[in-house]
XYZ file of C-alpha atoms in Angstrom:
316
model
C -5.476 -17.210 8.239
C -2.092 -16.157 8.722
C -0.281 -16.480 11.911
C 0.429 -13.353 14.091
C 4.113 -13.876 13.937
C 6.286 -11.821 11.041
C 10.120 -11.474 11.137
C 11.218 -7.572 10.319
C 13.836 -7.100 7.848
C 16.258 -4.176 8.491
C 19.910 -3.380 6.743
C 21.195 -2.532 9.979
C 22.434 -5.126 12.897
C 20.214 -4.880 15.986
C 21.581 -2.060 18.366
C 23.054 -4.040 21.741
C 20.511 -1.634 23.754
C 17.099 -2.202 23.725
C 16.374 1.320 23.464
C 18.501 1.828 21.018
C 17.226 -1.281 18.958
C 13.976 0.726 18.309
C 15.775 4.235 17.531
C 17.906 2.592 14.917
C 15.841 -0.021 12.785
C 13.013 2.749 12.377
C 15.909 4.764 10.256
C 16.322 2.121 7.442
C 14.595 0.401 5.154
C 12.123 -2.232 6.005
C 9.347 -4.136 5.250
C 7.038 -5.681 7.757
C 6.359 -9.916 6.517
C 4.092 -12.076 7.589
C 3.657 -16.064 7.677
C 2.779 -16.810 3.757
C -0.778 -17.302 3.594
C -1.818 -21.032 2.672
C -3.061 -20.379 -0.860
C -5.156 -22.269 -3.931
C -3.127 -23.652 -6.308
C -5.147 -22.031 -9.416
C -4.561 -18.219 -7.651
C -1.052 -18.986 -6.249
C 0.436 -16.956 -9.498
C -1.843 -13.719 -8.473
C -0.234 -10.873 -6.722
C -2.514 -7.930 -5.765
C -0.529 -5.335 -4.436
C -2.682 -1.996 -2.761
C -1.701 1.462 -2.490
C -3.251 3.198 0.692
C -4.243 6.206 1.364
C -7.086 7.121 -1.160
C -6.567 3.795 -2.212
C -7.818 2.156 0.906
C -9.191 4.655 3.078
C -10.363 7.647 1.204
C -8.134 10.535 2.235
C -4.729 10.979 3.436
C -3.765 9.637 6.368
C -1.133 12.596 7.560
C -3.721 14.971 6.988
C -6.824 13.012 8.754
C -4.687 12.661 11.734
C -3.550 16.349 11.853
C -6.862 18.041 11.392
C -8.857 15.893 13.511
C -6.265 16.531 16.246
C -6.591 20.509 15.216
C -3.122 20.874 14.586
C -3.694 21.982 11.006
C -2.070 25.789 10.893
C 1.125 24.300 12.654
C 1.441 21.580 9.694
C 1.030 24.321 7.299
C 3.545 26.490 9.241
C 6.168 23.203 8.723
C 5.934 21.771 5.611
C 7.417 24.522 3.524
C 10.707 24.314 5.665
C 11.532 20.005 5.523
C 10.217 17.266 3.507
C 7.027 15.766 4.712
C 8.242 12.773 6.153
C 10.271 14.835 8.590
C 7.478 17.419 9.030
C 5.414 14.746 10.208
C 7.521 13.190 12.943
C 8.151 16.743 14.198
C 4.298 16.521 14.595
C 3.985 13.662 16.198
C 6.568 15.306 19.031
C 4.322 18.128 18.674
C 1.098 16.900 19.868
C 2.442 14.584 22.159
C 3.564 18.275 23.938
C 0.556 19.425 23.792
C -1.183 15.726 25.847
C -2.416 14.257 23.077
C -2.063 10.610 23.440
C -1.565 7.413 21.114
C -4.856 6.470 22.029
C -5.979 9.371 20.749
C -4.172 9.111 17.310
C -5.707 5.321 17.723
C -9.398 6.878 17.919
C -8.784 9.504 14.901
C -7.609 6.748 13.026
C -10.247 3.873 13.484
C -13.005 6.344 12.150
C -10.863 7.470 9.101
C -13.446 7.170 5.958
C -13.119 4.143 4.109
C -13.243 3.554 0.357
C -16.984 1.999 0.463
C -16.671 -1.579 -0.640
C -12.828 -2.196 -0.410
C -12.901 -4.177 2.334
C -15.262 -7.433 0.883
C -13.082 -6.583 -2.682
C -9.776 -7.665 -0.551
C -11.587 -9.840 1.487
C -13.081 -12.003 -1.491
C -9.508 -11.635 -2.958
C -7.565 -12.999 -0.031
C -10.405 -16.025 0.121
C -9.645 -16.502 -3.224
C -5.835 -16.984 -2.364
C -4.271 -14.029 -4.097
C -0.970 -12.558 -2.325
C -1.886 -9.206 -1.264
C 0.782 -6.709 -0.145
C 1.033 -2.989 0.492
C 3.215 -0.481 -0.701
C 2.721 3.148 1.182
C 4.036 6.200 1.959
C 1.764 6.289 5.002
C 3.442 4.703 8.464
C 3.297 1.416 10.050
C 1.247 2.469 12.900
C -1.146 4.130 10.748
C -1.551 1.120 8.637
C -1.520 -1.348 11.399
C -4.117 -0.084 13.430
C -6.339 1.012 10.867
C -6.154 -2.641 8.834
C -6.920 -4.249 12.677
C -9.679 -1.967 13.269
C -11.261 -3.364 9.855
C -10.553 -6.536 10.523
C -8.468 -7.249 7.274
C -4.622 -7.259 8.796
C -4.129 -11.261 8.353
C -5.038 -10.877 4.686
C -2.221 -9.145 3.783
C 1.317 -11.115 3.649
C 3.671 -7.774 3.270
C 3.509 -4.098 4.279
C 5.818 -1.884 2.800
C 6.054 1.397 4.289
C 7.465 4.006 6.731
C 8.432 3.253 9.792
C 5.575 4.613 12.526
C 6.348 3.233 16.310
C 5.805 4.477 19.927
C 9.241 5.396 22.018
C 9.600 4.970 24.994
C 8.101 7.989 26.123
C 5.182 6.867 24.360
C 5.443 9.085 21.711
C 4.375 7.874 17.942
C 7.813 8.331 15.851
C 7.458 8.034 12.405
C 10.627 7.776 10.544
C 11.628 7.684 6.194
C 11.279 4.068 4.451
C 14.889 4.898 2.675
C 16.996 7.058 4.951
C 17.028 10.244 2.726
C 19.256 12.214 4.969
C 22.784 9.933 4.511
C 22.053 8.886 0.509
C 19.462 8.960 -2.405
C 17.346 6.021 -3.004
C 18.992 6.584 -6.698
C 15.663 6.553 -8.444
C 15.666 8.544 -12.093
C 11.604 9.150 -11.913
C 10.928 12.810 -10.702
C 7.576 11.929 -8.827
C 9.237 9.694 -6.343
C 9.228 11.305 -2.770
C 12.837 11.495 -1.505
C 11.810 9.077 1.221
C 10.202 6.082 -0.839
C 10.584 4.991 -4.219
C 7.650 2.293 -4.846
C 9.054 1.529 -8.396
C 12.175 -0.084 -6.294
C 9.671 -1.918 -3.806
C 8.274 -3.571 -6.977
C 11.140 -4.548 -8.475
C 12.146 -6.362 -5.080
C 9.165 -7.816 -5.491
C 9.268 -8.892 -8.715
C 13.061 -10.854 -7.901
C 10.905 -12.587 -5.210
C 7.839 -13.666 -7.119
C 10.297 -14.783 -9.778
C 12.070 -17.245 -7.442
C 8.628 -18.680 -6.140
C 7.016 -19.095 -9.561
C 4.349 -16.400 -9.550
C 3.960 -14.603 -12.457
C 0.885 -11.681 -12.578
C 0.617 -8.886 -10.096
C -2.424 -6.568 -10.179
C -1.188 -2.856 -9.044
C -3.668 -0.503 -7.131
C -2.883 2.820 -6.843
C -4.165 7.104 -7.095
C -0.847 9.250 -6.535
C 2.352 10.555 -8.387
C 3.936 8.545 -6.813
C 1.973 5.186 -7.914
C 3.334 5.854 -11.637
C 6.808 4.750 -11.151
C 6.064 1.330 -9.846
C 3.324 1.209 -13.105
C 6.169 1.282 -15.057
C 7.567 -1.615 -13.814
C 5.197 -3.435 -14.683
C 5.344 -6.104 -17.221
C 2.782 -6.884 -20.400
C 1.141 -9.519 -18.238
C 0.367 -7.372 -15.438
C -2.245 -4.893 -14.635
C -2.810 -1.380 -13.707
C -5.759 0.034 -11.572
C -5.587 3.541 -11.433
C -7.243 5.586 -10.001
C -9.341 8.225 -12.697
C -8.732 11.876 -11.899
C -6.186 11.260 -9.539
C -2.255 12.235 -10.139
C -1.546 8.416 -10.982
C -4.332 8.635 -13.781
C -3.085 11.989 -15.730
C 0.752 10.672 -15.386
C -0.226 7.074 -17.642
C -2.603 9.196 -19.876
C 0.441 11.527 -20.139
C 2.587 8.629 -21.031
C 0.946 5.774 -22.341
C 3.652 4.384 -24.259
C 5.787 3.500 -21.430
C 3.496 1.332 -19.837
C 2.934 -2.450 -20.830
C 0.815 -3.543 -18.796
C -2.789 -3.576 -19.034
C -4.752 -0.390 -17.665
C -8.088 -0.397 -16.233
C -9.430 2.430 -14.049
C -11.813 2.815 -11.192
C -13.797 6.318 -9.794
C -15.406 4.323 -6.853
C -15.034 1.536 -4.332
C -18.174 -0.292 -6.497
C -15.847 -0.053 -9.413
C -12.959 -1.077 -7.716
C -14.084 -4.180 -6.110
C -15.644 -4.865 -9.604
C -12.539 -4.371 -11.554
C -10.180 -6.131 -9.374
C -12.527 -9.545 -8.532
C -13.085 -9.378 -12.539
C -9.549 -9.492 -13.569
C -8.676 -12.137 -10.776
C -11.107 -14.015 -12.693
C -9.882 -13.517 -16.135
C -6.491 -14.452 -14.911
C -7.650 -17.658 -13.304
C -9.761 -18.349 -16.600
C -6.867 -17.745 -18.716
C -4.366 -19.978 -17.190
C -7.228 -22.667 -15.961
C -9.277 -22.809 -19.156
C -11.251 -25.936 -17.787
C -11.723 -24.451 -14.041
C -15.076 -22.988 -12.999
C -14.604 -20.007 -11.168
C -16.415 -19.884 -7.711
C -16.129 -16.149 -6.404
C -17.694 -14.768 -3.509
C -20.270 -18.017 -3.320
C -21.130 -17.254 -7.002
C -20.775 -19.098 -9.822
C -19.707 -17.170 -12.841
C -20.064 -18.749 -16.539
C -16.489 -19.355 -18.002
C -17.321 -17.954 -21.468
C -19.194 -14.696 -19.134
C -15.828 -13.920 -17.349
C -13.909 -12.064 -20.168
C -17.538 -9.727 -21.023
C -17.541 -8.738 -17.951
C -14.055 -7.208 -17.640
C -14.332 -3.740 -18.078
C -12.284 -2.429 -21.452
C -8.905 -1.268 -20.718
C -7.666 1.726 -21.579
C -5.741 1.623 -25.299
C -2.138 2.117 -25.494
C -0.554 3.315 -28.101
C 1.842 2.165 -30.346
């Protein structure tokens, strides 16, 4: 279990006012890192790395929190006039006119709907001492209290996200990962919002796993903009997509550009399924002589690689 303390990274010097300090870091880039987790060597070289919204819970998390706070015709009256980023912050400021009150974006959030079986699939994967991260265009706050709430926060070393805090006037601010209003994040894919580019976030991550010796990451995602950070991936990676969703027409769209492997999922069944079965393939692969122990169950070496559903075929 990973210790409660985490460092935040910003790319601007703390503001000399306290005040201030929270105004400013929430306009910059950030991620949010936690104490590494104390992890096996045979899964140290596994990186999972989860999308969130429809990914983890099953809806979006802007538009759970807006409805279920009947707000819903002013978001609608909004969003054609500023990017949604900034059309959500300007909501937040709205409801917090009209009472509502950060414990009751808390409540709204804690009974979001959950993708049915995600949490013992990262579970399991955490015990089995992958390095899971996330990489969202939801908020901080969102994801915070919603991973607490499950009781899954400590198995995640690294949120990447938006910004989502509570000013002083206890009012939720939620603020653009890259600072869209002073420069472009510079990224060439079109499906990138103008507020996060995830195919960047990967890249960093990449340089980082590179330094510490880890070499596969597993990448779960369902919207546009999930594809750009699938194409960063290399041949010994692996894609989980999910089918029907934007992420899933944009690969079948353009299946040459992605190397690495690609294996969808419809349901949280199939997703825990997917992703437990390629942790073990991985493990099998680079531990030929290990027995894999997963979940309290023993699974046959020579069964792993059946099991492991058939990717999807790239052409070439």
């Amino acid at each position: 279990m990973c210790s409660s303390h985490f460092k935040l990274k910003q790319s601007l010097c703390s503001a000399k006012k306290k005040n201030q300090k929270r105004e400013f870091f929430s306009l910059f880039c950030f991620i949010r890192l936690k104490t590494p987790l104390v992890q096996s060597k045979e899964m140290a070289g596994i990186v999972v790395v989860f999308d969130f919204d429809k990914t983890i819970i099953d809806l979006d998390s802007d538009n759970w929190v807006v409805d279920e706070l009947g707000a819903t015709d002013l978001f609608n009256q909004l969003l054609p006039t500023m990017p949604w980023n900034s059309v959500m912050d300007r909501m937040m400021k709205e409801l917090h006119e009209q009472g509502k009150t950060i414990k009751d974006i808390e409540e709204v959030l804690k009974r979001a709907p959950i993708i049915p079986r995600v949490v013992s699939a990262i579970k399991a994967a955490h015990a089995l001492g992958c390095d899971l991260k996330i990489v969202s265009d939801a908020n901080l706050f969102y994801i915070e209290t919603i991973l607490n709430h499950l009781g899954i926060y400590d198995c995640f070393t690294e949120i990447n996200t938006n910004p989502g805090y509570v000013d002083e006037e206890g009012k939720l601010r939620i603020r653009p990962y890259h600072d869209f209003h002073t420069s472009s994040h510079g990224c060439s894919c079109n499906v990138c919002p103008p507020n996060m580019c995830k195919g960047l976030i990967i890249e960093r991550i990449q340089a980082s796993l590179a330094k510490e010796g880890k070499k596969r990451m597993i990448y779960l995602g369902d919207g546009a903009g999930d594809f750009c950070p699938s194409l960063k991936l290399k041949e010994q990676d692996f894609v989980m997509p999910r089918k029907d969703f934007p992420i899933w027409k944009l690969i079948n769209e353009n299946l040459d550009l992605i190397r690495a492997e690609i294996h969808g999922w419809s349901d949280g069944e199939e997703q825990e399924h997917i992703l437990l079965q390629i942790i073990k393939a991985i493990t099998v692969e680079e531990n030929p002589f290990l027995s894999v122990d997963c979940k309290f169950q023993t699974i046959p070496i020579n069964a792993v690689h059946e099991t492991l559903p058939k990717a999807l075929p790239v052409p070439y």
